[in-house]
């Protein structure tokens, strides 16, 4: 197959140039700048992608696939179909399933199911603590062996600082990154949205920004103490950004991600009490949104992940206080991320790095590059296509999309995983 005449953007090698990509046997055989340098054989499928962007398939390092245990919300099949429809060639799935992914048998189940039914690569994240209970560490060596690429108790924080310290030390031995869901529960408990003017006006109990930032500060100190690799999930506040900026300046081995809703939406969205806007960490203020964008611009924030969290109407069609936290994100992320480029937050290579080579490097997975010789994981994007976001057409089982009806620009044309066309579906 030849992808002909597209704008090739490879953030890892800082390439931004019109060219052709030759794919053979599931691998990138060559990237060619002069079309005369390749003579396609009659069997070669030549796809004209002029006017399009040809980029490494996107990597979402934070999704909830809900299988095993909550298949009514999502399955590995539907979640990965949503991924490739959104331009992602790989997802890392969080361990808060039923049973929890805290042992090799569950990790192996996820990998096997992904191989049989998945549309993209699936990299399991295993639990830090057994049962996500925050008491006893799971067996990191066994989990690594089974295919886990990171550990996290995502969905809840590791409340006990001594356990987090031991997790960072233990993870070092297996070169696993520890992903922190940073939340000081003593401050957040009982809260339903960001604590501020809007929560006061609505009479809803709030979650202060400090609940997130305080836990990030603790974890940064523990990373410095142990030399372990720390990654902070879903950064949403101004204080979080400045703590992480300072930590990086000091040379602490810490990376972090944010999600599209944290650079796009504010707590004012909650004013209609629509539970689609209930998420943890909560939507913050305009000032926090600007700080997150600054963090993306100056490289403090390494990655953009969706925190795709499908729920059924059972969890969302209820009073705001009773509703579950979470939004889906796989099928709306791409135009919102491209919006950062249009808004001048970063140039295409800098922004694309946050959904390709950066998350791949953090997880240590072979994705996020268009280097010849590697498996062909490629996404072709029409950056100018005008799209109205319609969750009713999503592959995901979730309909809890906060961007319903938004007019945006940017559409996935093609997603290749291991050289195979996984999107569009056929
Ligand atoms: Zn989380």
mmCIF file of C-alpha atoms and ligand atoms in Angstrom, residues 62 154-155 181 234, ligand 1:
data_model
loop_
_atom_site.group_PDB
_atom_site.id
_atom_site.type_symbol
_atom_site.label_atom_id
_atom_site.label_comp_id
_atom_site.label_asym_id
_atom_site.label_seq_id
_atom_site.Cartn_x
_atom_site.Cartn_y
_atom_site.Cartn_z
ATOM 1 C CA UNK A 62 -5.952 6.425 29.745
ATOM 2 C CA UNK A 154 -7.026 4.967 38.864
ATOM 3 C CA UNK A 155 -10.521 5.841 39.938
ATOM 4 C CA UNK A 181 -4.950 9.454 40.266
ATOM 5 C CA UNK A 234 -5.807 13.968 34.248
HETATM 6 ZN ZN1 LIG B 1 -8.545 8.915 37.492
#
